[in-house]
Coordinates of C-alpha atoms and ligand atoms in Angstrom, one line a residue:
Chain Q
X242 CA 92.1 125.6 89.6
X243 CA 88.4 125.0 90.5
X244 CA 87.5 122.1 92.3
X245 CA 85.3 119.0 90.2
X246 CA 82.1 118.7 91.0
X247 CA 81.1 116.2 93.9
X248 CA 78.2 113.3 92.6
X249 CA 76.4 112.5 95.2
X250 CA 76.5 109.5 98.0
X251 CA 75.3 106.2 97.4
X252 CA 72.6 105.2 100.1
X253 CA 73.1 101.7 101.6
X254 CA 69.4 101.0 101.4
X255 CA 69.0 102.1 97.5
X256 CA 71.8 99.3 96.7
X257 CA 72.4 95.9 97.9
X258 CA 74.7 94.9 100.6
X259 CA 78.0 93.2 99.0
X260 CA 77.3 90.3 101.3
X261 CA 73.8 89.0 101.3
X262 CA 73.4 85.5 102.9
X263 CA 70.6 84.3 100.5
X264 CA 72.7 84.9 97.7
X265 CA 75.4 82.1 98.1
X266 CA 78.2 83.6 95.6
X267 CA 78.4 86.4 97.7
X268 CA 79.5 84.7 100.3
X269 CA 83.6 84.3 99.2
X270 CA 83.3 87.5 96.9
X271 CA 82.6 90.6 99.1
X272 CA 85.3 92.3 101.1
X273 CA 85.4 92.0 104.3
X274 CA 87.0 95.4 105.2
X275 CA 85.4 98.6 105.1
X276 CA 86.0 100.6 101.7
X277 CA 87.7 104.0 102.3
X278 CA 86.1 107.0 101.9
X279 CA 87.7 109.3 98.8
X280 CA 86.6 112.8 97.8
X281 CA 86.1 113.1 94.2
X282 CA 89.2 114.2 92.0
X283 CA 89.1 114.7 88.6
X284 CA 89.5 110.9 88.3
X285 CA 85.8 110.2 89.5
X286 CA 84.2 112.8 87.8
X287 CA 85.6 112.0 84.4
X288 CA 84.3 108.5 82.7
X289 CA 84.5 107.3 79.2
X290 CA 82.1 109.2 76.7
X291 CA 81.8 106.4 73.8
X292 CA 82.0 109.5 71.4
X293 CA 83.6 107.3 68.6
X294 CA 81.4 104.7 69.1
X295 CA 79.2 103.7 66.2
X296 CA 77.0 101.2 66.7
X297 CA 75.7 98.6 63.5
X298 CA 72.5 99.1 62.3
X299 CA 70.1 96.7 64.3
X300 CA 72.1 96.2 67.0
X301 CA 69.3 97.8 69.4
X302 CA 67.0 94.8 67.8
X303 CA 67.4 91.5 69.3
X304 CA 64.3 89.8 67.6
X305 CA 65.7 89.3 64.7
X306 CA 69.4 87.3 63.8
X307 CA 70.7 87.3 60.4
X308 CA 67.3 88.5 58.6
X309 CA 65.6 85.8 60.9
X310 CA 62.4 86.3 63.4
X311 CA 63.4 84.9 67.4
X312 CA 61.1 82.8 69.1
X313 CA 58.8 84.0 71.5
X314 CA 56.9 87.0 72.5
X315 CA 58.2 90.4 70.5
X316 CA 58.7 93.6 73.2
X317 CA 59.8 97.3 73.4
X318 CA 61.2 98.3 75.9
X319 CA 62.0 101.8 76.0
X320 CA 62.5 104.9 78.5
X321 CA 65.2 107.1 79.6
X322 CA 68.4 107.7 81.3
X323 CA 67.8 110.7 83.8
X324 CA 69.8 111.4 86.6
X325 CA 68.5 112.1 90.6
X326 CA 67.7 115.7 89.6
X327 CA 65.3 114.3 86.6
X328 CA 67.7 115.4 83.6
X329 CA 68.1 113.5 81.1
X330 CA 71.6 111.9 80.3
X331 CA 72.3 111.9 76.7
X332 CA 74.7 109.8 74.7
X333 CA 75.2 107.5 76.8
X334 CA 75.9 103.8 76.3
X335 CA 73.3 101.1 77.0
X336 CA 74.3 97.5 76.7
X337 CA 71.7 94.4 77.9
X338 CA 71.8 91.2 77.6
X339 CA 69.2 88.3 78.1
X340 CA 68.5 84.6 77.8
X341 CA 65.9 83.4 75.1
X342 CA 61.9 83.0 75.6
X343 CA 62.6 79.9 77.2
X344 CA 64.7 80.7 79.8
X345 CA 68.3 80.1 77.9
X346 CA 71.3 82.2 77.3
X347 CA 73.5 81.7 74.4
X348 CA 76.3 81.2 76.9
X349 CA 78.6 77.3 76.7
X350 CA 78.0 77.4 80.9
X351 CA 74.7 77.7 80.7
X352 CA 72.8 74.1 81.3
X353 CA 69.3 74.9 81.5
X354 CA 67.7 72.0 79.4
X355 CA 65.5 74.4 77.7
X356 CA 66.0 75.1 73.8
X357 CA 68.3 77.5 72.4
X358 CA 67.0 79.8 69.6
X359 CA 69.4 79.9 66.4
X360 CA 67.4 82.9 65.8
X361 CA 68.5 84.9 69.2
X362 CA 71.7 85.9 70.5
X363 CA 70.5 88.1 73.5
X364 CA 72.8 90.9 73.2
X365 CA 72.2 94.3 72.1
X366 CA 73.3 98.2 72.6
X367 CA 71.9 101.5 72.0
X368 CA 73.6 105.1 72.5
X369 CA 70.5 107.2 74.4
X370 CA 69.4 110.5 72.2
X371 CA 69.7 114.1 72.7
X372 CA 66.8 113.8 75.6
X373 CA 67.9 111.1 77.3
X374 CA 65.6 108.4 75.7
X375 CA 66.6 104.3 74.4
X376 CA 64.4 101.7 73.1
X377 CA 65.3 98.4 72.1
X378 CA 63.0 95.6 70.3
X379 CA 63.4 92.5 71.8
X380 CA 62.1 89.3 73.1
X381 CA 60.3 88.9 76.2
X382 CA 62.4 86.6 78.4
X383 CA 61.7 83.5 80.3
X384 CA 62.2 82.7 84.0
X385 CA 64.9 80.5 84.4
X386 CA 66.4 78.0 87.0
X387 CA 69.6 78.2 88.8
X388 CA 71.7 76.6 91.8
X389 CA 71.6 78.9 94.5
X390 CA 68.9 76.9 96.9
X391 CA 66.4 73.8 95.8
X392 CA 64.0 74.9 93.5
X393 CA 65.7 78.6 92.6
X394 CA 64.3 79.9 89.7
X395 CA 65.1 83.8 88.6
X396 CA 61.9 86.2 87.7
X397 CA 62.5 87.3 83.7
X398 CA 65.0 89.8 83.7
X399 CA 66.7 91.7 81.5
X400 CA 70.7 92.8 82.2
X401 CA 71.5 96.2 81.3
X402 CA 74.8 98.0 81.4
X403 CA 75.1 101.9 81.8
X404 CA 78.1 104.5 82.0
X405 CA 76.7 107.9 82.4
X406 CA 78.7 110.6 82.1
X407 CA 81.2 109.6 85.3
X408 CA 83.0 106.9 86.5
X409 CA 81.0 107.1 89.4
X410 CA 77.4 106.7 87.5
X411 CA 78.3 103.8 86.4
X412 CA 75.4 101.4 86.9
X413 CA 74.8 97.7 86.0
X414 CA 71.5 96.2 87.0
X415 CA 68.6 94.1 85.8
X416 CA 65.4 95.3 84.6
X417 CA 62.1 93.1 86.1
X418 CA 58.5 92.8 84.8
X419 CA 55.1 93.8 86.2
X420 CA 53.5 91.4 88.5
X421 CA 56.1 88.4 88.6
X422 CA 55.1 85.6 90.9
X423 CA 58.6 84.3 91.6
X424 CA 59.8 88.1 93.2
X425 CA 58.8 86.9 96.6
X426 CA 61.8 84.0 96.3
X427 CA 64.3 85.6 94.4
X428 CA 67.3 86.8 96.5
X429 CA 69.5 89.0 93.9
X430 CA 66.1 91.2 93.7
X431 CA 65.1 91.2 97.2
X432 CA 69.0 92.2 97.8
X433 CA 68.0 96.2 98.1
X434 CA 66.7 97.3 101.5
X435 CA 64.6 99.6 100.2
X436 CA 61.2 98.3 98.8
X437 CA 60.9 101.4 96.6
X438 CA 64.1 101.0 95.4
X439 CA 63.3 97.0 94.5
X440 CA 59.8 98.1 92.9
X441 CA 62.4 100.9 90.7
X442 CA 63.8 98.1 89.0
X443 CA 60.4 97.1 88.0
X444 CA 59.4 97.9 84.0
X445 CA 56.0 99.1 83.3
X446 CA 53.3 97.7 80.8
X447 CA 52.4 100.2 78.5
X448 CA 49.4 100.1 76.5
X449 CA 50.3 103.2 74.3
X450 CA 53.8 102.3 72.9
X451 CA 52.4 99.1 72.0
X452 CA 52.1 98.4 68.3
X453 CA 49.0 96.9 67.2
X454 CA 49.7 93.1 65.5
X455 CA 53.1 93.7 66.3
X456 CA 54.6 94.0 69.6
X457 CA 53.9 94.3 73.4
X458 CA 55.8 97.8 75.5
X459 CA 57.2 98.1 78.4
X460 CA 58.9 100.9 79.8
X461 CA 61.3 101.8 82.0
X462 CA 63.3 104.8 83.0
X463 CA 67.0 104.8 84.2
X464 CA 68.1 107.2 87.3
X465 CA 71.7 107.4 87.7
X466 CA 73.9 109.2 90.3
X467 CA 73.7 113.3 90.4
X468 CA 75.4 116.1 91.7
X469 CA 75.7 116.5 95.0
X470 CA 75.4 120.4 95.6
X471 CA 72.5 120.7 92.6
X472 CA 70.6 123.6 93.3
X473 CA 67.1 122.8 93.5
X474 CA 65.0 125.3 91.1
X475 CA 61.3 125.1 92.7
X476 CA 59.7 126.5 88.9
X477 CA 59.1 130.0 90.7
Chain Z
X133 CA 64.5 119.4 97.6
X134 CA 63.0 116.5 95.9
X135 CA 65.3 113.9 94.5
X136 CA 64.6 110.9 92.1
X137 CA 65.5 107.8 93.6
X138 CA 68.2 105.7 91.4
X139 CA 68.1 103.1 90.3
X140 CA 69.4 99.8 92.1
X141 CA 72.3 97.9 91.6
X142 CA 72.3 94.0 90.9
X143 CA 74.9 91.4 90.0
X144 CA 75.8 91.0 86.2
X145 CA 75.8 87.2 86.9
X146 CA 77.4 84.5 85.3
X147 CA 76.4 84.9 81.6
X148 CA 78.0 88.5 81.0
X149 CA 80.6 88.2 78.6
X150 CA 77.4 87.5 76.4
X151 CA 77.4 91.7 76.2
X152 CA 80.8 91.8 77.7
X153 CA 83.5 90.3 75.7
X154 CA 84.6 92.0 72.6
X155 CA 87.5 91.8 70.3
X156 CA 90.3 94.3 71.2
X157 CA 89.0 96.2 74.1
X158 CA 91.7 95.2 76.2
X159 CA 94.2 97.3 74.1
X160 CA 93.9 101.2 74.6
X161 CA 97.0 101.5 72.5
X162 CA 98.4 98.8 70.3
X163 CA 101.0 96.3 71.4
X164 CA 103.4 97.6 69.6
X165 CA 103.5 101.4 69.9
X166 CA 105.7 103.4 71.6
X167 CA 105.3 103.6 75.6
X168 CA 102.5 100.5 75.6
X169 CA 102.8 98.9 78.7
X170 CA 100.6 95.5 79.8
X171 CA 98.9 95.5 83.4
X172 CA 98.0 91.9 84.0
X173 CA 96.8 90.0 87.0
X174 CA 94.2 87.5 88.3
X175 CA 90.6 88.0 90.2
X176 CA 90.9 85.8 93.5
X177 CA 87.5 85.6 95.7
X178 CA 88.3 84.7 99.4
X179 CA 88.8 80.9 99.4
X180 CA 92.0 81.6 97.0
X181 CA 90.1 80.3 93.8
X182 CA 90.7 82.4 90.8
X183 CA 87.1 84.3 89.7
X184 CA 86.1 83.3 86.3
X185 CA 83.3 85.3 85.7
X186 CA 84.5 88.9 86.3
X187 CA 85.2 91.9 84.4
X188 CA 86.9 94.1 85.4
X189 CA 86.9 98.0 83.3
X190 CA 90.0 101.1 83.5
X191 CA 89.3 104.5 83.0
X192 CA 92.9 106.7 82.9
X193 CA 93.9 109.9 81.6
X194 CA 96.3 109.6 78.7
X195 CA 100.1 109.4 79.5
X196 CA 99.9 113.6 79.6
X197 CA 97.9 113.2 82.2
X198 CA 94.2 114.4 80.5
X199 CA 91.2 112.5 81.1
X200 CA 89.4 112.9 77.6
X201 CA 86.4 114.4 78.9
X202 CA 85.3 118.0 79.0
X203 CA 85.1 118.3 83.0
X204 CA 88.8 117.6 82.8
X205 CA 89.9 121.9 83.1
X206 CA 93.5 121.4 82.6
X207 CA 95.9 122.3 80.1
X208 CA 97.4 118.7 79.5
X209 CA 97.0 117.8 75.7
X210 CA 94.5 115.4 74.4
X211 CA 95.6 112.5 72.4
X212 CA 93.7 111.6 69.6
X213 CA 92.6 108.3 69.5
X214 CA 93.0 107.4 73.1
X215 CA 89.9 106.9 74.9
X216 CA 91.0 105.8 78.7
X217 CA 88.6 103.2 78.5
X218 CA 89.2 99.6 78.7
X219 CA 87.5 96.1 79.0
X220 CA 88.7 92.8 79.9
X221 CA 86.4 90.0 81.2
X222 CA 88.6 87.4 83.1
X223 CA 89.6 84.1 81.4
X224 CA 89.0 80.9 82.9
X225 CA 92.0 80.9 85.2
X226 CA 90.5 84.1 86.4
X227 CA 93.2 86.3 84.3
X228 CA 93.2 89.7 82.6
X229 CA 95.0 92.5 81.4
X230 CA 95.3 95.5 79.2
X231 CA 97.6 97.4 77.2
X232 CA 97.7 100.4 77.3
X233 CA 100.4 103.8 78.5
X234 CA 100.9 104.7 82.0
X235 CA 99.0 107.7 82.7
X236 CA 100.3 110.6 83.8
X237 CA 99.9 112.7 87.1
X238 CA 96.8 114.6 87.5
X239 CA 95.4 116.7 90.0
X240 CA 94.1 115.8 93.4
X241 CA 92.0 117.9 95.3
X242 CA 93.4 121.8 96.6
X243 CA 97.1 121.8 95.1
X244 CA 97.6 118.8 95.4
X245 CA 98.6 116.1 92.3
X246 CA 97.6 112.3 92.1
X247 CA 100.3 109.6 91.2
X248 CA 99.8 108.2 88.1
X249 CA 96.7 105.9 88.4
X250 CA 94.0 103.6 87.0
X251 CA 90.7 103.8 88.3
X252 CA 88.7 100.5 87.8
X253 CA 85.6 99.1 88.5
X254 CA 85.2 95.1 89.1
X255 CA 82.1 93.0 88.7
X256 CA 81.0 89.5 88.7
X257 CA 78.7 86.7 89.4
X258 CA 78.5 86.9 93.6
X259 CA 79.3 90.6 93.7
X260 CA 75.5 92.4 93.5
X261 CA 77.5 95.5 93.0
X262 CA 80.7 97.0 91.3
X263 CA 83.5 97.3 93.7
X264 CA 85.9 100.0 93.0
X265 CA 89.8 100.2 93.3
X266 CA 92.7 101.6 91.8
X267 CA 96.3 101.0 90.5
X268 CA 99.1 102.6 91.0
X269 CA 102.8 101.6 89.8
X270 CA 105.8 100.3 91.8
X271 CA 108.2 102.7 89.8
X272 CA 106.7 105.7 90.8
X273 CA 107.8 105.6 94.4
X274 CA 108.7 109.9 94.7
X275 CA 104.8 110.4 93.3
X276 CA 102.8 107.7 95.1
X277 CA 104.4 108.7 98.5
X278 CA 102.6 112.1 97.8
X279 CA 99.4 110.8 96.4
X280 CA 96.5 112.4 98.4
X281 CA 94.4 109.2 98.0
X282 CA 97.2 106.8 98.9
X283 CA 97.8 108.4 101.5
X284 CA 94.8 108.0 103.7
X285 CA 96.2 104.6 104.0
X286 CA 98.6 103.7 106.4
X287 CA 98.9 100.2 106.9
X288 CA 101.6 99.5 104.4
X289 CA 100.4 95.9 103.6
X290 CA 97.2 97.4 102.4
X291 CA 98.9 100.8 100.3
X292 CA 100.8 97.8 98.4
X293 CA 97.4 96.0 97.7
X294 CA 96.8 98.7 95.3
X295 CA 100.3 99.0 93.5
X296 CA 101.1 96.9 90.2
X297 CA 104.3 95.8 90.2
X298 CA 106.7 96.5 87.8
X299 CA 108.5 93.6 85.5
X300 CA 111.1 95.2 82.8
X301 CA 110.8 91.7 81.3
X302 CA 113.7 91.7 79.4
X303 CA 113.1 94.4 76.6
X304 CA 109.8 93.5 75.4
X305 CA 106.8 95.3 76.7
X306 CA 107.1 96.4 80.2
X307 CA 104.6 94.6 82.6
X308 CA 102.8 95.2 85.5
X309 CA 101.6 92.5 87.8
X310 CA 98.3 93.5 89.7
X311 CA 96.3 90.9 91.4
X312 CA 92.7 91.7 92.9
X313 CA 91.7 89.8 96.1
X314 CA 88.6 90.2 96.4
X315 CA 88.4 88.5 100.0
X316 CA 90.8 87.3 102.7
X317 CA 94.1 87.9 104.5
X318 CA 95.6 90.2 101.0
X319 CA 92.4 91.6 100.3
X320 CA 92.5 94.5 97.8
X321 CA 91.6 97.6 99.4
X322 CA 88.1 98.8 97.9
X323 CA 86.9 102.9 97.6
X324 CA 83.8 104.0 98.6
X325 CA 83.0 106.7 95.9
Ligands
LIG255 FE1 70.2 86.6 84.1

């Protein structure tokens, strides 16, 4: 029987903490005992595939609903899924999800008195090709307001949702945009230790993938969890 | 050797059933088919109050014991049309469940085999990142006393945190109870994988 193939450890300055003081909901939701070590069995290096999965036409466009344009201003944003070793990681699921351009989710517990679009839902998924590489059309978002200290207000985000090809790649984050004044007070993004790490979850503007008289690009690349033991090939 | 550094966690917050909830991804096998069982619980954080906003995801081998994935090497049989892959965002009494077959052993690391098990991955508003677990069954008492992972647990409080327990309930589908703590004094023991 060979033995699976480790992934490798997590660094506690490349993720946040589970409790982090500034973000008050973590306060009654993180364990307080340490999590036990586990080698990885078969179990961990396994995860679902999606292989059946067909996804509608459209559903990797959220400006438009029902034949209908969203409000606001049209994006790309597109990239790839590699892992730490810089392959790509095909066929794998992407899900996001988003609040409108002005700042409001399609979701009953959301209160934000800004308007809600009948012409945006704010969720989408894509399956990433052969080379590792997604891109979904949607609107840009808006900051938004929340409870966690007077005056809170989240920097535009986008959710996304990835599997990988492990149970242990799995990887749920938010995607940010360039130059966002309100990064400075936000505590879920100033949650990661690591201020390479926090400027990794930054998207990129880019002027090539825009389309003229159509819509603005930004791109931004995935990096999920690798082998542990990958042998490094140095091009010689 | 030069590594690419990942990319960061962050919380899915409050609005994620938006992507999240979907008809029917709670059921890996239909309710009525032969060997279904129903894992149900509720999501507690540490003052008691059940978590509304959670999801929490199983991945399984099939009730052969074969993850349906190509770096699973043995020579337990596939079953078409089971994926091992289940959803269910919690309600707003902080509930969930699935349906699904209990899986069968696989193997552990050197000789060794695992007791039938769940893996599953928990998220939520106030959690910045996934905290991982899994279940195990009550009636399997012979195979979770040799289970390699359970066993590098010792307290037997916290061994149970992780074990579903088993309700015949009266001919219908069998059910198994499995409550997640996320805080406190019967706080679910978490995996660092
Ligand atoms: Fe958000």
């Amino acid at each position: 029987m060979t033995e699976p193939e480790s992934y490798s450890r997590e660094s506690k300055k490349d993720h946040p903490p589970a409790f982090y003081r500034d973000y008050k909901s973590t306060t009654f939701r993180h364990p307080k005992n340490r999590a036990i070590k586990i080698d990885h069995t078969v179990t961990e290096v396994t995860g679902p595939l999606f292989s059946s999965v067909k996804l509608e036409p459209g559903e990797g466009d959220l400006s438009i609903e029902n034949g209908k344009e969203a409000q606001g201003q049209r994006i790309f944003v597109s990239g790839r899924v590699l892992d730490e070793g810089g392959r790509p990681v095909p066929n794998t699921l992407i899900e996001i999800w988003q609040c409108n351009a002005a700042g409001r989710y399609l979701h009953p517990n959301d209160q934000h008195p800004a308007p809600l679009d009948p012409n945006f839902v704010g969720r989408g998924r894509m399956i990433s090709n052969e080379k590792g590489e997604y891109k979904f059309t949607t609107i840009k978002p808006g900051a938004y307001p929340w409870g966690n200290h007077f005056n809170a207000w989240r920097p535009a985000h986008i959710h996304f949702s990835l599997f990988g090809p492990a149970f242990v790649t799995r990887l749920v984050t938010q995607m940010y945009f360039p130059e966002d004044p309100l990064f400075a007070f936000d505590p879920i993004f100033n949650s990661i230790p690591s201020e390479s790490a926090r400027k990794r979850m930054i998207s990129e503007f880019d002027l090539d993938t825009t389309e003229p008289d159509f819509a603005l690009s930004f791109k931004f690349d995935f990096v999920l969890r690798g082998r542990q033991a990958t042998p490094f090939e140095n091009g010689a | 050797m030069s590594k690419m550094g990942v990319t960061a966690s962050q919380t899915v917050g409050p609005f994620l059933s938006i992507a999240m909830r979907s008809e029917g991804q709670e059921y890996l096998v239909p309710k009525n088919s032969k060997n279904a069982i129903k894992i149900h619980g509720i999501v507690y954080d540490g003052e008691g109050t059940p978590v509304p906003d959670a999801v929490i995801e199983i991945w399984q081998a099939n009730i052969n014991g074969k993850y349906d994935h190509p770096e699973d090497n043995s020579d337990n049989e596939l079953i078409k049309g089971f994926s091992g892959f289940g959803r269910s965002c919690t309600n707003n009494e902080g509930q969930f469940f699935f349906v699904t077959q209990k899986p069968g052993r696989v193997n552990g690391r050197g000789n060794s085999l695992q007791a039938p098990h769940l893996a599953v991955n928990i998220l939520a508003r106030g959690m910045l990142k996934q905290q991982v677990t899994r279940i195990y069954f009550s009636d399997e008492v012979q195979s979770n006393a040799e289970d390699p992972v359970l066993n590098q647990i010792d307290d037997e409080l916290e061994r149970k945190t992780l074990i579903a327990n088993f309700n015949p309930n009266g001919g219908l589908i069998d059910e198994y109870e499995f409550h997640i703590y996320l805080q406190g004094e019967n706080e679910t023991i978490f995996f660092d994988v």
